[in-house]
mmCIF file of C-alpha atoms and ligand atoms in Angstrom:
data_model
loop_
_atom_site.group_PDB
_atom_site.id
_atom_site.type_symbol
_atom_site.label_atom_id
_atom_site.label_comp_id
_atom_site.label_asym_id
_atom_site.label_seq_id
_atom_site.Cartn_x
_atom_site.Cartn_y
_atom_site.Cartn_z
ATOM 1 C CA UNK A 1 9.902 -12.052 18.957
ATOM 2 C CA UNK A 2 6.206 -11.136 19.297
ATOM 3 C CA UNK A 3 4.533 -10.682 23.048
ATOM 4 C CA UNK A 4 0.841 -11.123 22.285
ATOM 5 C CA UNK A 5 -1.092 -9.488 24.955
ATOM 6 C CA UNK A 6 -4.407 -10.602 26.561
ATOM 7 C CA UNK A 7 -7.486 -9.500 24.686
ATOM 8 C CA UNK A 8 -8.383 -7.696 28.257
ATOM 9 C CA UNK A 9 -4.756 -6.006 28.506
ATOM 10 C CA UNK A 10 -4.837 -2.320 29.681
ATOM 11 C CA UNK A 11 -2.858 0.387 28.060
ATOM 12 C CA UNK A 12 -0.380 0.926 31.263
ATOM 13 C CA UNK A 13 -0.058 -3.130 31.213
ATOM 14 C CA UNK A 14 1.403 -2.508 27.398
ATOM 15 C CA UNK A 15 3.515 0.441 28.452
ATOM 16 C CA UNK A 16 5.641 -1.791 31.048
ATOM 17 C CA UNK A 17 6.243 -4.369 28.590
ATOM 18 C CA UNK A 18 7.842 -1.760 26.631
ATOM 19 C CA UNK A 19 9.630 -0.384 29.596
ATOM 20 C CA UNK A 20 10.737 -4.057 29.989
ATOM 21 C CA UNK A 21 12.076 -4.246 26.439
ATOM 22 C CA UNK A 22 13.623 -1.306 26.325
ATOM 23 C CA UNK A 23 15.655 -1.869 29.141
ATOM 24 C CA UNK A 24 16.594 -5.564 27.198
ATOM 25 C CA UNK A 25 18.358 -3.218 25.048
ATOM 26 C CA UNK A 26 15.678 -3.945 22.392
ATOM 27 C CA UNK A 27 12.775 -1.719 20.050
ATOM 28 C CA UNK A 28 9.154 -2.282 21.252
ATOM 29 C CA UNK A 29 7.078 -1.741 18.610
ATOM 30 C CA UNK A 30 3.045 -2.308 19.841
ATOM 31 C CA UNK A 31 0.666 -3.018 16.821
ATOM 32 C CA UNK A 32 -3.142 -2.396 17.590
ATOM 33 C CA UNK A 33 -5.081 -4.689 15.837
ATOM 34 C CA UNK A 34 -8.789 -5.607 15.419
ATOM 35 C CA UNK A 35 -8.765 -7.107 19.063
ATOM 36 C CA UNK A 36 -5.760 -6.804 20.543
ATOM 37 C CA UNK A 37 -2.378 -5.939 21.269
ATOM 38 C CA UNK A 38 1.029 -6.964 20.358
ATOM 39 C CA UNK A 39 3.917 -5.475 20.856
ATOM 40 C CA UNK A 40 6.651 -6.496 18.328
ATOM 41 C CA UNK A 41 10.420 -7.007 19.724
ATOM 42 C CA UNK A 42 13.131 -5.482 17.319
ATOM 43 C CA UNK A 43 16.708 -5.739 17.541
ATOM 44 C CA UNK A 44 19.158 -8.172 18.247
ATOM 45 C CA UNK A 45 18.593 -11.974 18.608
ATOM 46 C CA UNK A 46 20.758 -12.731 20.782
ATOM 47 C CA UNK A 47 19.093 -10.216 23.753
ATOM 48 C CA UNK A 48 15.687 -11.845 23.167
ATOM 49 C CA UNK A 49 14.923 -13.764 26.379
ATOM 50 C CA UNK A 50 11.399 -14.707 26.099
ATOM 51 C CA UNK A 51 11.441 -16.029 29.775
ATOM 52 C CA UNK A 52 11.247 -12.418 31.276
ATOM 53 C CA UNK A 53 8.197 -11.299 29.911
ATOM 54 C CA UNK A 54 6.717 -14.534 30.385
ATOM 55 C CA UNK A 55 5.029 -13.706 33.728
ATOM 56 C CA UNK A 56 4.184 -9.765 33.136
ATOM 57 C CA UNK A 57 0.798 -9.087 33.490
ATOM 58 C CA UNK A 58 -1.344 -8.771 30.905
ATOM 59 C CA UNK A 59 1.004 -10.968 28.758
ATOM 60 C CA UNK A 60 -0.618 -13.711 26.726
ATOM 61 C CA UNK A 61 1.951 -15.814 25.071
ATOM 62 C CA UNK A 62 5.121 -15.141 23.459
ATOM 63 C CA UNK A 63 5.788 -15.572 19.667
ATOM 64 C CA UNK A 64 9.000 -16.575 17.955
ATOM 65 C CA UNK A 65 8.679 -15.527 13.824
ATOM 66 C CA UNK A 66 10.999 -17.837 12.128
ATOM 67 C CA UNK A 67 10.797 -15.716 8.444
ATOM 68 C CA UNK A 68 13.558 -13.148 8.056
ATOM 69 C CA UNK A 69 10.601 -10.333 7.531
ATOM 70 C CA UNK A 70 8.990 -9.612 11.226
ATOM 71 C CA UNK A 71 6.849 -7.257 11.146
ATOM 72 C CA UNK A 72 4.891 -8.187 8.078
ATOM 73 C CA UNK A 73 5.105 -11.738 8.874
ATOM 74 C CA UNK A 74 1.300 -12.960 9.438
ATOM 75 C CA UNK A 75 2.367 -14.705 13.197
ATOM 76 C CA UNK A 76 2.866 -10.967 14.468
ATOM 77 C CA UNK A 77 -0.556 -10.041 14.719
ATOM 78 C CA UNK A 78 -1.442 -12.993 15.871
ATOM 79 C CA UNK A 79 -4.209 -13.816 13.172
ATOM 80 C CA UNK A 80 -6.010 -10.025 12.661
ATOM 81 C CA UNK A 81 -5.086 -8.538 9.267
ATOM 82 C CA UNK A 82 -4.230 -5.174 9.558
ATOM 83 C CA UNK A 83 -6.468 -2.488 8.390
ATOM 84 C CA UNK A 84 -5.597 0.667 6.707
ATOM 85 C CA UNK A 85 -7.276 3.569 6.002
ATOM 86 C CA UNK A 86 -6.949 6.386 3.914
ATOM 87 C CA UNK A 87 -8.319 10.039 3.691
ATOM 88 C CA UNK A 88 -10.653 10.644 6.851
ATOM 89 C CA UNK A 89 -13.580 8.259 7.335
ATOM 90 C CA UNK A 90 -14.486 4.866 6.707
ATOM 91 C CA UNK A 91 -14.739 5.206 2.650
ATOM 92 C CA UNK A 92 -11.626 3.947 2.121
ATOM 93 C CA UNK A 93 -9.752 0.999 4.015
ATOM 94 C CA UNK A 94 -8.021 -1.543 3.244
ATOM 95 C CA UNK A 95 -7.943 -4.846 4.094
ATOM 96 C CA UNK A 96 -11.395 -5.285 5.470
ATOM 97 C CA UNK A 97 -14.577 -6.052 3.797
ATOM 98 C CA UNK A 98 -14.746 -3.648 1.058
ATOM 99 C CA UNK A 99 -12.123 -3.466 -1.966
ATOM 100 C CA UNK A 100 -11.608 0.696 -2.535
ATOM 101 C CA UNK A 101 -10.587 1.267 -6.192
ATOM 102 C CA UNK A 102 -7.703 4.024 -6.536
ATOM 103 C CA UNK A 103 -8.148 5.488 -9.665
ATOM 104 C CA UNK A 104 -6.537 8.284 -12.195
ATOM 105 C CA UNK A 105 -4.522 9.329 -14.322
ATOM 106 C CA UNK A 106 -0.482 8.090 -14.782
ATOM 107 C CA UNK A 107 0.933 12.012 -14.397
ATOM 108 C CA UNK A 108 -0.854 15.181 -12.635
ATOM 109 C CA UNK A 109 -1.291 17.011 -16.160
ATOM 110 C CA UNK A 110 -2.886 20.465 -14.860
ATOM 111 C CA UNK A 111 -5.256 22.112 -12.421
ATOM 112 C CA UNK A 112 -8.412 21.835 -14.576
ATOM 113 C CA UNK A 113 -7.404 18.292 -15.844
ATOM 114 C CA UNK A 114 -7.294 16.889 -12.269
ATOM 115 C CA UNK A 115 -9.964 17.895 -11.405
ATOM 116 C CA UNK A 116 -12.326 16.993 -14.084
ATOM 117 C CA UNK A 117 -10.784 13.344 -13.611
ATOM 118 C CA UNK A 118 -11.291 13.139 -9.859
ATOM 119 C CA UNK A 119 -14.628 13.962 -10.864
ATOM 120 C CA UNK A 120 -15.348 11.382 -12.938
ATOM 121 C CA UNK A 121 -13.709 9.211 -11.601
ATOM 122 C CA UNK A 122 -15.940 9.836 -8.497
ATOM 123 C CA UNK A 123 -18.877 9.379 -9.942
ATOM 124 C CA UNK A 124 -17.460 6.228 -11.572
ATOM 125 C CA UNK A 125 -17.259 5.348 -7.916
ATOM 126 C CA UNK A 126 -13.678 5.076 -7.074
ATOM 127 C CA UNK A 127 -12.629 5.811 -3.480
ATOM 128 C CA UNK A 128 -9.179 7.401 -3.973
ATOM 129 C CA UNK A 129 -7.213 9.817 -6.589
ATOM 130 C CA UNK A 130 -3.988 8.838 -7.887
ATOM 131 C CA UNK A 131 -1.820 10.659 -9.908
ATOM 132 C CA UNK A 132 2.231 11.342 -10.218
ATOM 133 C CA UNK A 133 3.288 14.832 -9.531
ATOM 134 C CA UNK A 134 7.321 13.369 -8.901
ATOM 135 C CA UNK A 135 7.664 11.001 -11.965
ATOM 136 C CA UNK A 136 9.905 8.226 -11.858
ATOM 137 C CA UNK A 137 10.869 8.002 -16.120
ATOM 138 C CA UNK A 138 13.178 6.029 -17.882
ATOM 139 C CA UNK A 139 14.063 8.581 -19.917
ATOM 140 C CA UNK A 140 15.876 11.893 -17.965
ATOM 141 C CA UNK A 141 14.648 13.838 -20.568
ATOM 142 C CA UNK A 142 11.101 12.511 -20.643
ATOM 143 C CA UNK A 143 8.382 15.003 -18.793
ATOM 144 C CA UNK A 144 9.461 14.499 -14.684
ATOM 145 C CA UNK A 145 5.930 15.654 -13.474
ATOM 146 C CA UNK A 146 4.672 19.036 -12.349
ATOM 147 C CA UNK A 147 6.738 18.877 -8.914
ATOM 148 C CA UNK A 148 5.243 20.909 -5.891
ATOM 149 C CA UNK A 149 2.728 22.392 -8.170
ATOM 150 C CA UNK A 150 1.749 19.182 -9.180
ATOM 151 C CA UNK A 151 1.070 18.484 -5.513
ATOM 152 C CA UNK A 152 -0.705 21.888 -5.258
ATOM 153 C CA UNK A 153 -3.597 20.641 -8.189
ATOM 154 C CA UNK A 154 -4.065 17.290 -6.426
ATOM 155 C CA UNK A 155 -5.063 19.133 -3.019
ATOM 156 C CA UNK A 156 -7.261 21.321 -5.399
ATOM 157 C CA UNK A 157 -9.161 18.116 -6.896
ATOM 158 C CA UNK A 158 -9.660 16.453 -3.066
ATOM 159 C CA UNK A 159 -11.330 19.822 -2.368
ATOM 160 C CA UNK A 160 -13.630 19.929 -5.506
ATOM 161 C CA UNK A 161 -14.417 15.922 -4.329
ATOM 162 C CA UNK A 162 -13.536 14.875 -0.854
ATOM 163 C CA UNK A 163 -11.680 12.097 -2.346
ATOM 164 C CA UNK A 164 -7.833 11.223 -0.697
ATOM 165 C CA UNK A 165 -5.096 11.268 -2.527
ATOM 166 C CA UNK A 166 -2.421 9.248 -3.597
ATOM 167 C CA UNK A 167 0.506 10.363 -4.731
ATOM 168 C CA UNK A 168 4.566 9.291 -5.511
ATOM 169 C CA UNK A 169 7.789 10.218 -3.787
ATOM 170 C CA UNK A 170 10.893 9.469 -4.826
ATOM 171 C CA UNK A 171 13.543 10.889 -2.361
ATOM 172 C CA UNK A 172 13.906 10.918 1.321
ATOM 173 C CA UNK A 173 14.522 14.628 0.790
ATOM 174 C CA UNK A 174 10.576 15.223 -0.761
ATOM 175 C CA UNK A 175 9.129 12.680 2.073
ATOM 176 C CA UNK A 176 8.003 15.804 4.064
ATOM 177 C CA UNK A 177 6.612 17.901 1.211
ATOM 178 C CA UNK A 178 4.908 14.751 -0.234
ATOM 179 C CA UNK A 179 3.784 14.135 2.945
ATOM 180 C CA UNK A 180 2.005 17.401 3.579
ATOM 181 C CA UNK A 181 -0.465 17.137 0.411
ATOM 182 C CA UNK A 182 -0.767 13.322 0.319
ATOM 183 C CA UNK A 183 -3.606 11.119 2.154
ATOM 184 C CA UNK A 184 -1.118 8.098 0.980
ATOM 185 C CA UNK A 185 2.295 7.871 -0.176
ATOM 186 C CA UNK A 186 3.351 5.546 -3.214
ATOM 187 C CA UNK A 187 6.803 3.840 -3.206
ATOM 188 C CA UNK A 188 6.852 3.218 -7.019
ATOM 189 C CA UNK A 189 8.406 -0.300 -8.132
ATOM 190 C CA UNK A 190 12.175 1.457 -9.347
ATOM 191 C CA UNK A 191 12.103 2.347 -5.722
ATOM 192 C CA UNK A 192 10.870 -0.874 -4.164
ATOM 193 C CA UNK A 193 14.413 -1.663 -2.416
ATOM 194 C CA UNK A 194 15.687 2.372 -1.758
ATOM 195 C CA UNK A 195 16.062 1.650 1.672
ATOM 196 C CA UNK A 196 16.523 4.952 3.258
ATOM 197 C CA UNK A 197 13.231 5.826 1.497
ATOM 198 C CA UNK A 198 11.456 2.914 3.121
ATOM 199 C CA UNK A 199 12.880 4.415 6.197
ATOM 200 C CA UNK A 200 11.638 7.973 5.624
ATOM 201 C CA UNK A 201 8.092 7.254 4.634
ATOM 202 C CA UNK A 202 8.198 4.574 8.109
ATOM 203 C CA UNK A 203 9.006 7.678 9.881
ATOM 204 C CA UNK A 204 6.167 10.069 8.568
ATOM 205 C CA UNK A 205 3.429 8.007 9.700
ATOM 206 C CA UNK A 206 1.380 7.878 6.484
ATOM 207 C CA UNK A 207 -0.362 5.410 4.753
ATOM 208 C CA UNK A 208 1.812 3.902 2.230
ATOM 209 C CA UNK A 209 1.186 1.923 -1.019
ATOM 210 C CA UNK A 210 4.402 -0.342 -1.378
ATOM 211 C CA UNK A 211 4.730 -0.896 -4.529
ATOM 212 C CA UNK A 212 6.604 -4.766 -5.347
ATOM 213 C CA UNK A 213 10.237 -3.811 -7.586
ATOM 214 C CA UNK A 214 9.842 -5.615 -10.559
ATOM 215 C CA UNK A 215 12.689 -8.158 -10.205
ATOM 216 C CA UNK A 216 11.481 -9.055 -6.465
ATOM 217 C CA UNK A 217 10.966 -11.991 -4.982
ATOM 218 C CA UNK A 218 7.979 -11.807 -2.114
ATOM 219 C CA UNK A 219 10.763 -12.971 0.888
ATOM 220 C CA UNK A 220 12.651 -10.049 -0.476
ATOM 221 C CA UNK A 221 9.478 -7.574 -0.975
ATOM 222 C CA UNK A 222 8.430 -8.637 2.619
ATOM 223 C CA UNK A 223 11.637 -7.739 3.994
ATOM 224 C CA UNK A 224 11.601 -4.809 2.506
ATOM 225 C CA UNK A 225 7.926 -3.683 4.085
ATOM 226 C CA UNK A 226 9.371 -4.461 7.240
ATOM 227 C CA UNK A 227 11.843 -1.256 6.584
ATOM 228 C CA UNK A 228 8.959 0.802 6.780
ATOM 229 C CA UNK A 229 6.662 -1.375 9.463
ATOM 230 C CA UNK A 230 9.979 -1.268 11.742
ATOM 231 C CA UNK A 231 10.677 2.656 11.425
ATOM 232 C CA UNK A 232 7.279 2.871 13.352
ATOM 233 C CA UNK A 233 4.559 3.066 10.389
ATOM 234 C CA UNK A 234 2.111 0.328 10.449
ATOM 235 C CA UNK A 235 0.507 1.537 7.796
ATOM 236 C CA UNK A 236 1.073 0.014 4.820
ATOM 237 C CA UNK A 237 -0.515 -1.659 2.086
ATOM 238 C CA UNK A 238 1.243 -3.866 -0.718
ATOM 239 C CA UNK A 239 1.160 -3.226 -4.239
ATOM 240 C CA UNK A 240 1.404 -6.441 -7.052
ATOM 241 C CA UNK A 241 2.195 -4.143 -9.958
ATOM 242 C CA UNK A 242 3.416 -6.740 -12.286
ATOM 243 C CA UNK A 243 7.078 -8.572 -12.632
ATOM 244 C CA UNK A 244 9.622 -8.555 -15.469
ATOM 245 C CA UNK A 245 9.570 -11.724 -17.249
ATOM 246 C CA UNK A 246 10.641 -12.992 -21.180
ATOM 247 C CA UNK A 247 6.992 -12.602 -21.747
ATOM 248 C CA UNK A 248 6.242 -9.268 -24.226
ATOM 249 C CA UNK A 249 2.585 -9.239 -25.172
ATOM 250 C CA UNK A 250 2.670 -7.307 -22.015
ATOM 251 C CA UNK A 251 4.384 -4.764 -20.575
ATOM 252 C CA UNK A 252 4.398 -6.312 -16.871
ATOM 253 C CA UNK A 253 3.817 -9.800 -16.231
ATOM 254 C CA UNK A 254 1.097 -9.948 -13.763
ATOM 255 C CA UNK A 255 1.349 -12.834 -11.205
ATOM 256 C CA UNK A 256 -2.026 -12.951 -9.716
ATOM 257 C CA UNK A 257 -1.089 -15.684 -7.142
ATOM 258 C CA UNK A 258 1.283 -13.025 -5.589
ATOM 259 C CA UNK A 259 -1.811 -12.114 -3.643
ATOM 260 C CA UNK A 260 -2.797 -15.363 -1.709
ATOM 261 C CA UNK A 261 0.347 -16.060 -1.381
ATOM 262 C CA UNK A 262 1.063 -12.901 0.565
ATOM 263 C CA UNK A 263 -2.126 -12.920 2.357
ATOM 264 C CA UNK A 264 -0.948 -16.605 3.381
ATOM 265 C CA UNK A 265 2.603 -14.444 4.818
ATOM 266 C CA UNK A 266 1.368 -11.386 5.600
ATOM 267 C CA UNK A 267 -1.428 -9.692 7.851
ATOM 268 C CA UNK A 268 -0.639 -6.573 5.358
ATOM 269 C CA UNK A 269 -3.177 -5.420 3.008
ATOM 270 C CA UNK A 270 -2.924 -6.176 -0.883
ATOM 271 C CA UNK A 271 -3.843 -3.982 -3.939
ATOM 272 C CA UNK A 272 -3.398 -5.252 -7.264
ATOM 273 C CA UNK A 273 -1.934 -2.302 -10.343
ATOM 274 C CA UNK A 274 -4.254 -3.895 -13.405
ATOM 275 C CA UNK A 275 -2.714 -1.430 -15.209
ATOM 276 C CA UNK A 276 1.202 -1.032 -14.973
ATOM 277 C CA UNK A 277 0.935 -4.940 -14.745
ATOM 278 C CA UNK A 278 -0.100 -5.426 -18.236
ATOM 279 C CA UNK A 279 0.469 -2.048 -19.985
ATOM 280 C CA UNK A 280 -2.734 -2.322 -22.257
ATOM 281 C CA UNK A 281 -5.702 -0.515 -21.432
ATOM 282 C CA UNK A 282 -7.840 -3.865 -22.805
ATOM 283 C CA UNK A 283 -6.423 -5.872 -20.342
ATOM 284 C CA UNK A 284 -7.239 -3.572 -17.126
ATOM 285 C CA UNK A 285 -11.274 -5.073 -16.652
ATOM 286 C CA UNK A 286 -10.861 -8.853 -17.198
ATOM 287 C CA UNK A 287 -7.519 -8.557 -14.447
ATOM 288 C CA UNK A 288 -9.325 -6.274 -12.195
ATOM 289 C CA UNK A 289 -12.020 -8.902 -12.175
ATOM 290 C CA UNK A 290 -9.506 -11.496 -11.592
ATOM 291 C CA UNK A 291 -7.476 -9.509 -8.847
ATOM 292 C CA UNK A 292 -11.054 -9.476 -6.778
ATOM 293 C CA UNK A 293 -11.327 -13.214 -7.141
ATOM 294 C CA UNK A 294 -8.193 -13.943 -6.471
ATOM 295 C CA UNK A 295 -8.773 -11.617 -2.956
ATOM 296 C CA UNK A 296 -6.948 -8.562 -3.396
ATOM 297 C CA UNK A 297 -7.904 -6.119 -0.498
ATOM 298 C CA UNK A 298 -8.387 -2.919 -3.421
ATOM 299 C CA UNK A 299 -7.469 -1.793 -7.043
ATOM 300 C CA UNK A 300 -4.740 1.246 -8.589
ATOM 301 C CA UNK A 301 -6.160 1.712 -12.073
ATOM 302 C CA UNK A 302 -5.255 4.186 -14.061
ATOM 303 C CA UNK A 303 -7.924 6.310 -15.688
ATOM 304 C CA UNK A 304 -7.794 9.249 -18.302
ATOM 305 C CA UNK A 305 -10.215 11.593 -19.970
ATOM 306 C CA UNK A 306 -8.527 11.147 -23.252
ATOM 307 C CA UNK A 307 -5.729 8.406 -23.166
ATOM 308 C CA UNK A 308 -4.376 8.859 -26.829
ATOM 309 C CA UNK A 309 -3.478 12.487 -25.908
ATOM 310 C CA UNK A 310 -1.934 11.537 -22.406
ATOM 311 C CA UNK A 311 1.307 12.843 -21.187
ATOM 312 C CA UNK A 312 2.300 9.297 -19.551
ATOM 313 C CA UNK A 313 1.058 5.697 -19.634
ATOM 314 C CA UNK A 314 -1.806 6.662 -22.439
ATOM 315 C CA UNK A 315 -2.189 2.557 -23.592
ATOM 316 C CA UNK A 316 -2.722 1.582 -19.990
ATOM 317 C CA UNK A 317 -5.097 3.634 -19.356
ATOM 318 C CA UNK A 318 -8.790 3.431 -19.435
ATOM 319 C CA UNK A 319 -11.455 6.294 -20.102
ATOM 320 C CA UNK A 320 -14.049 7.366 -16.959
ATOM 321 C CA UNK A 321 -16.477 5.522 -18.910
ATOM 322 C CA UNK A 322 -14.977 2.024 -18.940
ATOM 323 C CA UNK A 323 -14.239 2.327 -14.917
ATOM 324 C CA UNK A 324 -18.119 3.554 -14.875
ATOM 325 C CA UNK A 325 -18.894 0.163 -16.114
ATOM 326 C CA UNK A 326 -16.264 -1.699 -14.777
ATOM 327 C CA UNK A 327 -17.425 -0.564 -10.996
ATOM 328 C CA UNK A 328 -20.663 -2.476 -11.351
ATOM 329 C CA UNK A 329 -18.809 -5.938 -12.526
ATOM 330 C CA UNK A 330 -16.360 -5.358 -9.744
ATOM 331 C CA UNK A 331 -19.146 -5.200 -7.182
ATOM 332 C CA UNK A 332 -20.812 -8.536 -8.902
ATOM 333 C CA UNK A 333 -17.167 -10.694 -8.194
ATOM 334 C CA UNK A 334 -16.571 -9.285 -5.526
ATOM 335 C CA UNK A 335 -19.832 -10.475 -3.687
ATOM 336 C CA UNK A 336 -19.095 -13.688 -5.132
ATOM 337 C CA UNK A 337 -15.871 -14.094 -2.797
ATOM 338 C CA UNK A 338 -17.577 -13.049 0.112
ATOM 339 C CA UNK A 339 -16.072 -9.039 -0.339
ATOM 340 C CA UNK A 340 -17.946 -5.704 -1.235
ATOM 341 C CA UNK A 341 -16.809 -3.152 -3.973
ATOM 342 C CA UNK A 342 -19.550 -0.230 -3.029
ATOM 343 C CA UNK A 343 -19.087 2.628 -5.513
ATOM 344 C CA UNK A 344 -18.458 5.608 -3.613
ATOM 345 C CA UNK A 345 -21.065 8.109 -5.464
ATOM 346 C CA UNK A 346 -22.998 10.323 -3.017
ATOM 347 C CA UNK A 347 -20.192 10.321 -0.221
HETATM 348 C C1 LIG B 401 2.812 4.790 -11.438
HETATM 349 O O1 LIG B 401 2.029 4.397 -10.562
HETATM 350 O O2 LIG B 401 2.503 5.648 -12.289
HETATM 351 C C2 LIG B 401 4.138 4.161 -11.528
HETATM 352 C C3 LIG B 401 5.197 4.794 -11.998
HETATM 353 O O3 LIG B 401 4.103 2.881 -11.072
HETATM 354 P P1 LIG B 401 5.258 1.764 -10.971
HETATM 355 O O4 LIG B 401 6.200 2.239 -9.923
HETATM 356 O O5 LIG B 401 4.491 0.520 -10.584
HETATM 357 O O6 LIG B 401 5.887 1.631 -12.341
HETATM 358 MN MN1 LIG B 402 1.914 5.118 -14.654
#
């Protein structure tokens, strides 16, 4: 059950509708949006009585969301898509008008490698560092990332470029840790349904790029955002990273209509992986492209100073050079759908 507030609501008007739920026995959960308030009812169906919040003050109209996800359903904000931001500032949001591109390398290699990429990738004119420091392999005796120290060099390249970060975690235990270097967490797609992780990055409060599980339908993928939406986080954004099909000229099969038909769901933000979702660095530009078209809300590409020698996901990823030129195309589609992809140079 959503209670939509009136646009003119005051603050102490939205605490006594929580007071009131509370004392239903349920969760209030209020969502700020562009314009106004709701306050999202969690718990148990069977105490929802609509009819007592009816008359409260300040209350608009109350909401019944049929879908099994809640809080990511698109009725719960009551038509504003929800915009999230990363790093300090205004240079990278999603879900608004502009499309940030997250860009860098697959693993954290070393200090001096990190930050020559951020660099570039910079002046490419990305708007956010990636790169794994807690590496989710296939293999347990593949290289597991640079841990803590990884961490350490990713802080080092947002000093040397004022660009946020974003970064893996894989256990609830590392959520804190992660947490304290990271500008934005990444669920990775093995983790996509790791429940009590959803639950611990819904409890830190930071950004988080949900990435879809790879044998997911979107009901289930929205259900599982509302994990970390109901633990009290309503920041995240939604990942299409590519599905597993019987299809092998790619690594990923990458279902592009995943993102209107989530924006048609979901008020949540939507970034589309170019790169994990088709495994060949060729592939990343002409998808990216597509991904604007098709209205993703930003781009994870990953980007390497010298794939052939890279320590992970080498054939996926493309050189500073190719995102240089890639930027300017992205800008040109984008303004064709009514959307802006400014290159972050001078910032
Ligand atoms: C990654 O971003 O490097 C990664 C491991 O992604 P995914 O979880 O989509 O495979
Ligand atoms: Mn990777």
């Amino acid at each position: 059950m959503i209670i939509v507030m009136r646009a003119d609501a005051t603050p102490q008007q939205v605490q006594t509708v929580s007071e009131l739920v509370l004392e239903a026995g349920l969760k209030p959960q209020p969502i700020q949006g562009t314009d106004l308030v709701v306050v999202a009812v969690i718990g148990d169906d069977r105490l929802k009585d609509s009819s007592k919040f009816e008359q409260v003050p300040g209350v608009d109209r109350i909401l019944r969301v049929l879908s099994p996800y809640k809080m990511a359903a698109v009725e719960t904000t009551a038509g504003q898509r929800t915009l999230v931001r990363v790093g300090e500032g205004e240079s990278c949001v999603f879900g608004g008008a502009n499309v940030p591109v997250i860009a860098g390398p697959c693993s954290v290699e070393g200090e001096d490698k990190i930050i020559e990429i951020a660099q570039q990738v910079k002046a490419a004119g990305a708007h956010a560092l990636r790169g794994g420091a807690f590496k989710p392999r296939t293999n347990p005796y593949a290289f597991q990332g640079h841990g803590e120290d990884g961490l350490r060099m990713l802080s080092a390249a947002r000093d040397a470029t004022g660009l946020p970060i974003v970064t893996e975690v894989l256990t609830p235990a590392d959520v804190p840790l992660v947490a304290k270097y990271a500008d934005c967490l990444q669920i990775g797609t093995r983790n996509a349904q790791n429940f009590k992780l959803l639950e611990a990055v819904g409890e830190s409060g930071k950004p988080v790029l949900f990435k879809r599980g790879m044998a997911m339908t979107i009901d289930e993928y929205l259900q599982a955002a509302d994990y970390i939406l109901a633990a009290g986080n309503p920041n995240v954004i939604l990942c299409e990273r590519g599905i597993r099909t019987f299809e092998d000229h790619t690594r990923n099969t990458l279902p592009l209509a995943t993102v209107p038909a989530l924006k048609r769901r979901s008020h949540l933000p939507i970034v589309v992986d170019p790169s994990h979702g088709t495994g060949h660095a060729y592939l990343v530009p002409d998808m990216s492209r597509a991904a604007i078209a098709a209205g993703c809300d930003g781009l994870a590409i990953e980007c390497h100073q010298d794939p052939a020698h890279a320590m992970t996901d080498g054939a996926q990823s493309i050189t500073p050079a190719v995102l240089a030129e890639l930027m300017g195309s992205l800008a040109r589609v984008a303004e064709a759908v009514d959307r802006t992809c400014l290159p972050l140079i001078n910032a």
